[in-house]
Amino acid sequence: MASIINPINSKVCKFCLAFMLLNLPIYAAFAKNALVIRGTNPSFDKIVKSLNDELESEVSLYEMMVKKGVTIKKIEDLFTQDPPKIVILIGNKAVNLYAKFQEKRTVEKFPPAIAIAALFVDTFVDKLENTTAIRYEIPAVISAVAMRTILGIPVKKLGVIHRDWMSDIIEENRRFCKAEGIELIAIKLPNKARKMEEHVKNALNQLNKQVDALWILNDNALLTSNALLKAWLPSRAKSKLPAIVGIRQFLTKIPLGSFAIVPDHYGLGEQAAGIVFEIMENNWQLANIEIQQPVSVNKFISTANLDKKGINYLPAKLNQVDEIIK
Amino acid sequence: MIKHIEIIVFAMAFSFPLAAKSLYVFIPTEIRANVMQEKMGSFCSGIDITVFGRAKDFHRQVNANPPSAILSLEPVVKYSKAFNTVLTGRKNGFETEGYVLVSIDKQLELASIAGKKIGVVDLLGRKPMAEFITNLFKTKIQLKRVTKVEDLLPLITFGSVDGIFISESIYSQLKLKSNLNLVETKPGIKLGLASAAIDSSNDRDVIQCIAAFDTKLNTILGVDEWRLL
């Protein structure tokens, strides 16, 4: 039987539909899509969890894992099926893959993107269109202030060894440290050297005489097994200076320092979610591409290493750290 | 086997009333949640205490598994409508504390606060927090929410915000920690200190344990005494 559409009923239906749409929660009526392209590192799970927690009910996330063999075809497919309003890139592999996707230009206009948890992202993120980032490296000033608070002594001179290509980053860190009354004393080494361990050894010898504490960068070229065995470990064993490291294992298995200040991955996700909301409130336009510094860290302290070196600390302040290694 | 079951039933009969009393705590401080939980546990035997480090987790759990009582800052307690406030914290005789806007080098002008980026510790979640701050300042402010109190200093150090909105006690702690040229603007806003509220069962055991906290723990919570309502 053919149905007869009554024009009055039809108007009522349209009214009802409009009424229902207006009364639906905004997220249900107009779901927003954020494509998360991420590496497989388990730490990134915390970032994704945090993004989900923060964005829930306002922005829907869908995830693409950059596993072995994944190509830009996967991103192309996702862009075709469900064009995202925003892209969140987690880890260097994700950023590199998305850069290749942008190079191919299968899309006319790229949505705003945020790159996080990618090492030295500031050195290449400007090559990506419509993309901002949060640095992965923890600025020296955060670490130094945290250490100063726990040690209860003024840390006026902080020493660091870095390679030439990091000079700009070191300069920026020098500025932040200066505002906190900390002088960053940096020794620059060549980008490549046949015997890097010799350079590191000499630099450590110089710094040990000049500074109150060391800031050891996560630079594989400076932390080779040769450099560790011939320069870092012997120097650190002799030195009475506290040192800040960027990996927890450098407090335990390879005892280079007493403080490990590492990225808080959940916090990184929250910070990225904050940028997503800013972009959303700006009609999905990225107004500010300036790279942000990470604001949240996890702190680990080895009181065992401090005790061994006879470095005093304020026990009452230990309840501000995430883990104490005794 | 029967003996086994008897033991379990016996144990359950005695453990159930104890586990039924629960206290959720959310008070942002620099102290880690697990440390605070351990300290509180020593005053509250038989009460299941959970200390939350994030507003979102606290509110989610309060809704999903409502506790017997909550302990938080007054704006959070007021927001959790299913609970009645029965205990308020006091410091130097007052139940409220002044809040300040802190910036570097140059004071923020209240007349031009609208649209400024201000860092805050999240107490209520994105939208309720924005509404709460808008009501306090009577104008819309662009908020940057952080979870941990300690994250406010990096926020202001890196110029990610124009200023941060914090209690006077947190400001005092910040000045001890940082050598930045921090300056304050007093917007004349006072907010309630920590307070405790209970559910409709009106079981006051949890309140008794809070009232028994020692000076050290109270100091962490930002109060020096408790007043029973």
mmCIF file of N, CA and C in Angstrom, chain A residues 49 53-54 56 58 139 141-142 145 148-149 176 179-181 264 266 270 277-278 280-281 288 292-299 319-322, chain B residues 30-32 34-35 39 54 56-57 60 117 122 126-127 142-148 150-151 153-155 157-158 160 177-181 220:
data_model
loop_
_atom_site.group_PDB
_atom_site.id
_atom_site.type_symbol
_atom_site.label_atom_id
_atom_site.label_comp_id
_atom_site.label_asym_id
_atom_site.label_seq_id
_atom_site.Cartn_x
_atom_site.Cartn_y
_atom_site.Cartn_z
ATOM 1 N N LYS A 49 45.064 7.789 26.551
ATOM 2 C CA LYS A 49 44.059 7.704 27.625
ATOM 3 C C LYS A 49 43.683 9.109 28.109
ATOM 4 N N ASP A 53 40.177 10.928 28.047
ATOM 5 C CA ASP A 53 39.562 11.438 29.282
ATOM 6 C C ASP A 53 39.155 12.904 29.132
ATOM 7 N N GLU A 54 40.065 13.689 28.548
ATOM 8 C CA GLU A 54 39.824 15.127 28.447
ATOM 9 C C GLU A 54 38.787 15.473 27.385
ATOM 10 N N GLU A 56 36.520 13.511 25.953
ATOM 11 C CA GLU A 56 35.310 12.676 25.922
ATOM 12 C C GLU A 56 34.057 13.548 25.852
ATOM 13 N N GLU A 58 33.089 15.484 23.760
ATOM 14 C CA GLU A 58 33.165 16.696 22.938
ATOM 15 C C GLU A 58 33.852 16.440 21.602
ATOM 16 N N PRO A 139 62.657 21.128 29.678
ATOM 17 C CA PRO A 139 63.599 22.243 29.814
ATOM 18 C C PRO A 139 64.385 22.153 31.129
ATOM 19 N N VAL A 141 65.239 24.281 33.209
ATOM 20 C CA VAL A 141 64.766 25.073 34.353
ATOM 21 C C VAL A 141 63.769 24.292 35.215
ATOM 22 N N ILE A 142 62.922 23.486 34.609
ATOM 23 C CA ILE A 142 61.959 22.696 35.407
ATOM 24 C C ILE A 142 62.729 21.747 36.309
ATOM 25 N N VAL A 145 64.875 23.602 39.080
ATOM 26 C CA VAL A 145 64.065 24.148 40.181
ATOM 27 C C VAL A 145 63.575 23.012 41.080
ATOM 28 N N ARG A 148 66.565 21.885 43.121
ATOM 29 C CA ARG A 148 66.903 22.910 44.115
ATOM 30 C C ARG A 148 65.949 22.834 45.319
ATOM 31 N N THR A 149 64.666 22.581 45.026
ATOM 32 C CA THR A 149 63.657 22.511 46.088
ATOM 33 C C THR A 149 63.942 21.340 47.023
ATOM 34 N N PHE A 176 65.696 30.745 30.086
ATOM 35 C CA PHE A 176 64.744 30.332 31.134
ATOM 36 C C PHE A 176 65.462 30.177 32.477
ATOM 37 N N ALA A 179 66.288 33.514 34.284
ATOM 38 C CA ALA A 179 65.148 34.121 34.983
ATOM 39 C C ALA A 179 64.982 33.523 36.378
ATOM 40 N N GLU A 180 65.446 32.300 36.566
ATOM 41 C CA GLU A 180 65.354 31.640 37.877
ATOM 42 C C GLU A 180 66.643 31.798 38.687
ATOM 43 N N GLY A 181 67.566 32.605 38.174
ATOM 44 C CA GLY A 181 68.817 32.841 38.886
ATOM 45 C C GLY A 181 69.805 31.702 38.740
ATOM 46 N N ASP A 264 55.739 13.621 31.770
ATOM 47 C CA ASP A 264 54.523 13.007 32.313
ATOM 48 C C ASP A 264 53.604 12.799 31.106
ATOM 49 N N TYR A 266 50.722 11.369 30.726
ATOM 50 C CA TYR A 266 49.311 11.717 30.922
ATOM 51 C C TYR A 266 49.157 13.247 30.826
ATOM 52 N N GLU A 270 46.979 15.813 28.372
ATOM 53 C CA GLU A 270 46.099 16.896 28.854
ATOM 54 C C GLU A 270 46.467 18.217 28.175
ATOM 55 N N PHE A 277 41.048 21.944 22.295
ATOM 56 C CA PHE A 277 39.900 22.792 22.667
ATOM 57 C C PHE A 277 40.064 24.218 22.127
ATOM 58 N N GLU A 278 41.311 24.735 22.207
ATOM 59 C CA GLU A 278 41.550 26.086 21.676
ATOM 60 C C GLU A 278 41.244 26.134 20.190
ATOM 61 N N MET A 280 39.296 24.040 18.541
ATOM 62 C CA MET A 280 37.862 23.816 18.366
ATOM 63 C C MET A 280 37.089 25.127 18.569
ATOM 64 N N GLU A 281 37.472 25.856 19.623
ATOM 65 C CA GLU A 281 36.773 27.115 19.906
ATOM 66 C C GLU A 281 37.099 28.187 18.877
ATOM 67 N N ASN A 288 47.703 29.670 16.483
ATOM 68 C CA ASN A 288 49.051 29.852 17.017
ATOM 69 C C ASN A 288 49.884 28.592 16.773
ATOM 70 N N GLN A 292 54.980 24.659 22.042
ATOM 71 C CA GLN A 292 54.874 24.807 23.495
ATOM 72 C C GLN A 292 55.915 23.951 24.215
ATOM 73 N N GLN A 293 56.284 24.404 25.385
ATOM 74 C CA GLN A 293 57.147 23.597 26.250
ATOM 75 C C GLN A 293 56.246 22.650 27.048
ATOM 76 N N PRO A 294 56.734 21.477 27.405
ATOM 77 C CA PRO A 294 55.922 20.600 28.259
ATOM 78 C C PRO A 294 55.845 21.193 29.663
ATOM 79 N N VAL A 295 54.691 21.100 30.302
ATOM 80 C CA VAL A 295 54.587 21.694 31.644
ATOM 81 C C VAL A 295 54.547 20.652 32.757
ATOM 82 N N SER A 296 54.270 19.411 32.398
ATOM 83 C CA SER A 296 54.104 18.419 33.456
ATOM 84 C C SER A 296 55.201 17.352 33.381
ATOM 85 N N VAL A 297 55.780 17.060 34.530
ATOM 86 C CA VAL A 297 56.860 16.065 34.554
ATOM 87 C C VAL A 297 56.631 15.047 35.663
ATOM 88 N N ASN A 298 57.310 13.935 35.541
ATOM 89 C CA ASN A 298 57.383 12.970 36.639
ATOM 90 C C ASN A 298 58.794 13.043 37.219
ATOM 91 N N LYS A 299 58.847 12.957 38.541
ATOM 92 C CA LYS A 299 60.154 13.115 39.198
ATOM 93 C C LYS A 299 60.532 11.838 39.939
ATOM 94 N N ASN A 319 58.087 13.881 49.627
ATOM 95 C CA ASN A 319 56.707 13.498 49.288
ATOM 96 C C ASN A 319 56.180 14.229 48.054
ATOM 97 N N GLN A 320 57.042 15.025 47.426
ATOM 98 C CA GLN A 320 56.653 15.707 46.180
ATOM 99 C C GLN A 320 57.150 14.963 44.945
ATOM 100 N N VAL A 321 57.850 13.849 45.140
ATOM 101 C CA VAL A 321 58.366 13.123 43.972
ATOM 102 C C VAL A 321 57.536 11.858 43.726
ATOM 103 N N ASP A 322 57.602 11.380 42.497
ATOM 104 C CA ASP A 322 56.773 10.238 42.117
ATOM 105 C C ASP A 322 57.344 8.918 42.623
ATOM 106 N N GLU B 30 51.121 19.970 46.533
ATOM 107 C CA GLU B 30 52.316 19.435 45.868
ATOM 108 C C GLU B 30 52.620 18.002 46.344
ATOM 109 N N ILE B 31 51.915 17.580 47.356
ATOM 110 C CA ILE B 31 52.147 16.233 47.897
ATOM 111 C C ILE B 31 51.486 15.207 46.983
ATOM 112 N N ARG B 32 52.187 14.121 46.719
ATOM 113 C CA ARG B 32 51.626 13.091 45.859
ATOM 114 C C ARG B 32 50.424 12.407 46.535
ATOM 115 N N ASN B 34 49.355 9.360 46.635
ATOM 116 C CA ASN B 34 49.589 8.110 47.376
ATOM 117 C C ASN B 34 50.159 8.378 48.770
ATOM 118 N N VAL B 35 50.995 9.419 48.868
ATOM 119 C CA VAL B 35 51.584 9.769 50.170
ATOM 120 C C VAL B 35 50.481 10.272 51.102
ATOM 121 N N LYS B 39 49.064 8.716 54.704
ATOM 122 C CA LYS B 39 49.019 9.496 55.947
ATOM 123 C C LYS B 39 47.604 9.485 56.534
ATOM 124 N N ARG B 54 43.529 14.019 40.443
ATOM 125 C CA ARG B 54 42.922 14.753 39.317
ATOM 126 C C ARG B 54 41.433 14.976 39.574
ATOM 127 N N LYS B 56 39.061 15.283 37.442
ATOM 128 C CA LYS B 56 38.236 14.442 36.572
ATOM 129 C C LYS B 56 37.999 13.060 37.204
ATOM 130 N N ASP B 57 39.078 12.458 37.716
ATOM 131 C CA ASP B 57 38.964 11.130 38.328
ATOM 132 C C ASP B 57 38.066 11.189 39.565
ATOM 133 N N ARG B 60 34.385 11.683 38.500
ATOM 134 C CA ARG B 60 33.900 10.469 37.828
ATOM 135 C C ARG B 60 33.578 9.383 38.855
ATOM 136 N N LYS B 117 44.907 35.013 29.245
ATOM 137 C CA LYS B 117 45.120 33.585 29.491
ATOM 138 C C LYS B 117 45.574 33.403 30.936
ATOM 139 N N ASP B 122 42.855 22.650 37.880
ATOM 140 C CA ASP B 122 41.486 22.239 37.568
ATOM 141 C C ASP B 122 40.820 21.621 38.807
ATOM 142 N N ARG B 126 36.473 20.931 32.583
ATOM 143 C CA ARG B 126 36.593 22.048 31.643
ATOM 144 C C ARG B 126 35.462 23.076 31.724
ATOM 145 N N LYS B 127 34.260 22.644 31.415
ATOM 146 C CA LYS B 127 33.170 23.621 31.337
ATOM 147 C C LYS B 127 32.764 24.193 32.705
ATOM 148 N N GLN B 142 40.219 33.318 29.477
ATOM 149 C CA GLN B 142 40.698 32.115 28.781
ATOM 150 C C GLN B 142 41.517 31.279 29.765
ATOM 151 N N LEU B 143 41.009 30.113 30.082
ATOM 152 C CA LEU B 143 41.680 29.303 31.102
ATOM 153 C C LEU B 143 42.646 28.293 30.516
ATOM 154 N N LYS B 144 43.749 28.107 31.204
ATOM 155 C CA LYS B 144 44.651 26.971 30.927
ATOM 156 C C LYS B 144 44.628 26.147 32.198
ATOM 157 N N ARG B 145 44.009 24.996 32.127
ATOM 158 C CA ARG B 145 43.890 24.169 33.320
ATOM 159 C C ARG B 145 45.079 23.212 33.428
ATOM 160 N N VAL B 146 45.576 23.062 34.642
ATOM 161 C CA VAL B 146 46.595 22.039 34.880
ATOM 162 C C VAL B 146 46.085 21.119 35.982
ATOM 163 N N THR B 147 46.656 19.933 36.040
ATOM 164 C CA THR B 147 46.228 18.968 37.055
ATOM 165 C C THR B 147 46.994 19.153 38.350
ATOM 166 N N LYS B 148 48.296 19.371 38.213
ATOM 167 C CA LYS B 148 49.139 19.423 39.414
ATOM 168 C C LYS B 148 49.487 20.876 39.756
ATOM 169 N N GLU B 150 52.163 21.962 40.932
ATOM 170 C CA GLU B 150 53.531 22.257 40.501
ATOM 171 C C GLU B 150 53.619 22.634 39.015
ATOM 172 N N ASP B 151 52.592 22.307 38.237
ATOM 173 C CA ASP B 151 52.626 22.615 36.800
ATOM 174 C C ASP B 151 52.343 24.092 36.516
ATOM 175 N N LEU B 153 53.951 26.662 37.787
ATOM 176 C CA LEU B 153 55.197 27.419 37.647
ATOM 177 C C LEU B 153 55.758 27.329 36.215
ATOM 178 N N PRO B 154 55.860 26.113 35.621
ATOM 179 C CA PRO B 154 56.301 26.061 34.211
ATOM 180 C C PRO B 154 55.397 26.867 33.274
ATOM 181 N N LEU B 155 54.112 26.843 33.560
ATOM 182 C CA LEU B 155 53.150 27.559 32.714
ATOM 183 C C LEU B 155 53.487 29.048 32.654
ATOM 184 N N THR B 157 56.436 30.364 33.693
ATOM 185 C CA THR B 157 57.841 30.522 33.290
ATOM 186 C C THR B 157 57.964 30.622 31.770
ATOM 187 N N PHE B 158 57.231 29.771 31.073
ATOM 188 C CA PHE B 158 57.362 29.722 29.605
ATOM 189 C C PHE B 158 56.429 30.697 28.900
ATOM 190 N N SER B 160 53.271 30.687 28.772
ATOM 191 C CA SER B 160 52.086 30.071 28.164
ATOM 192 C C SER B 160 50.809 30.756 28.636
ATOM 193 N N LYS B 177 59.937 28.752 46.310
ATOM 194 C CA LYS B 177 60.490 27.806 45.333
ATOM 195 C C LYS B 177 61.173 28.506 44.155
ATOM 196 N N SER B 178 60.584 29.627 43.751
ATOM 197 C CA SER B 178 61.046 30.248 42.512
ATOM 198 C C SER B 178 61.754 31.575 42.761
ATOM 199 N N ASN B 179 62.718 31.889 41.904
ATOM 200 C CA ASN B 179 63.394 33.181 41.961
ATOM 201 C C ASN B 179 62.870 34.142 40.897
ATOM 202 N N LEU B 180 61.811 33.752 40.221
ATOM 203 C CA LEU B 180 61.232 34.651 39.219
ATOM 204 C C LEU B 180 60.709 35.900 39.922
ATOM 205 N N ASN B 181 60.643 36.992 39.188
ATOM 206 C CA ASN B 181 60.110 38.226 39.769
ATOM 207 C C ASN B 181 58.570 38.163 39.744
ATOM 208 N N ILE B 220 49.179 20.200 55.489
ATOM 209 C CA ILE B 220 49.201 19.775 54.080
ATOM 210 C C ILE B 220 47.858 20.128 53.422
#
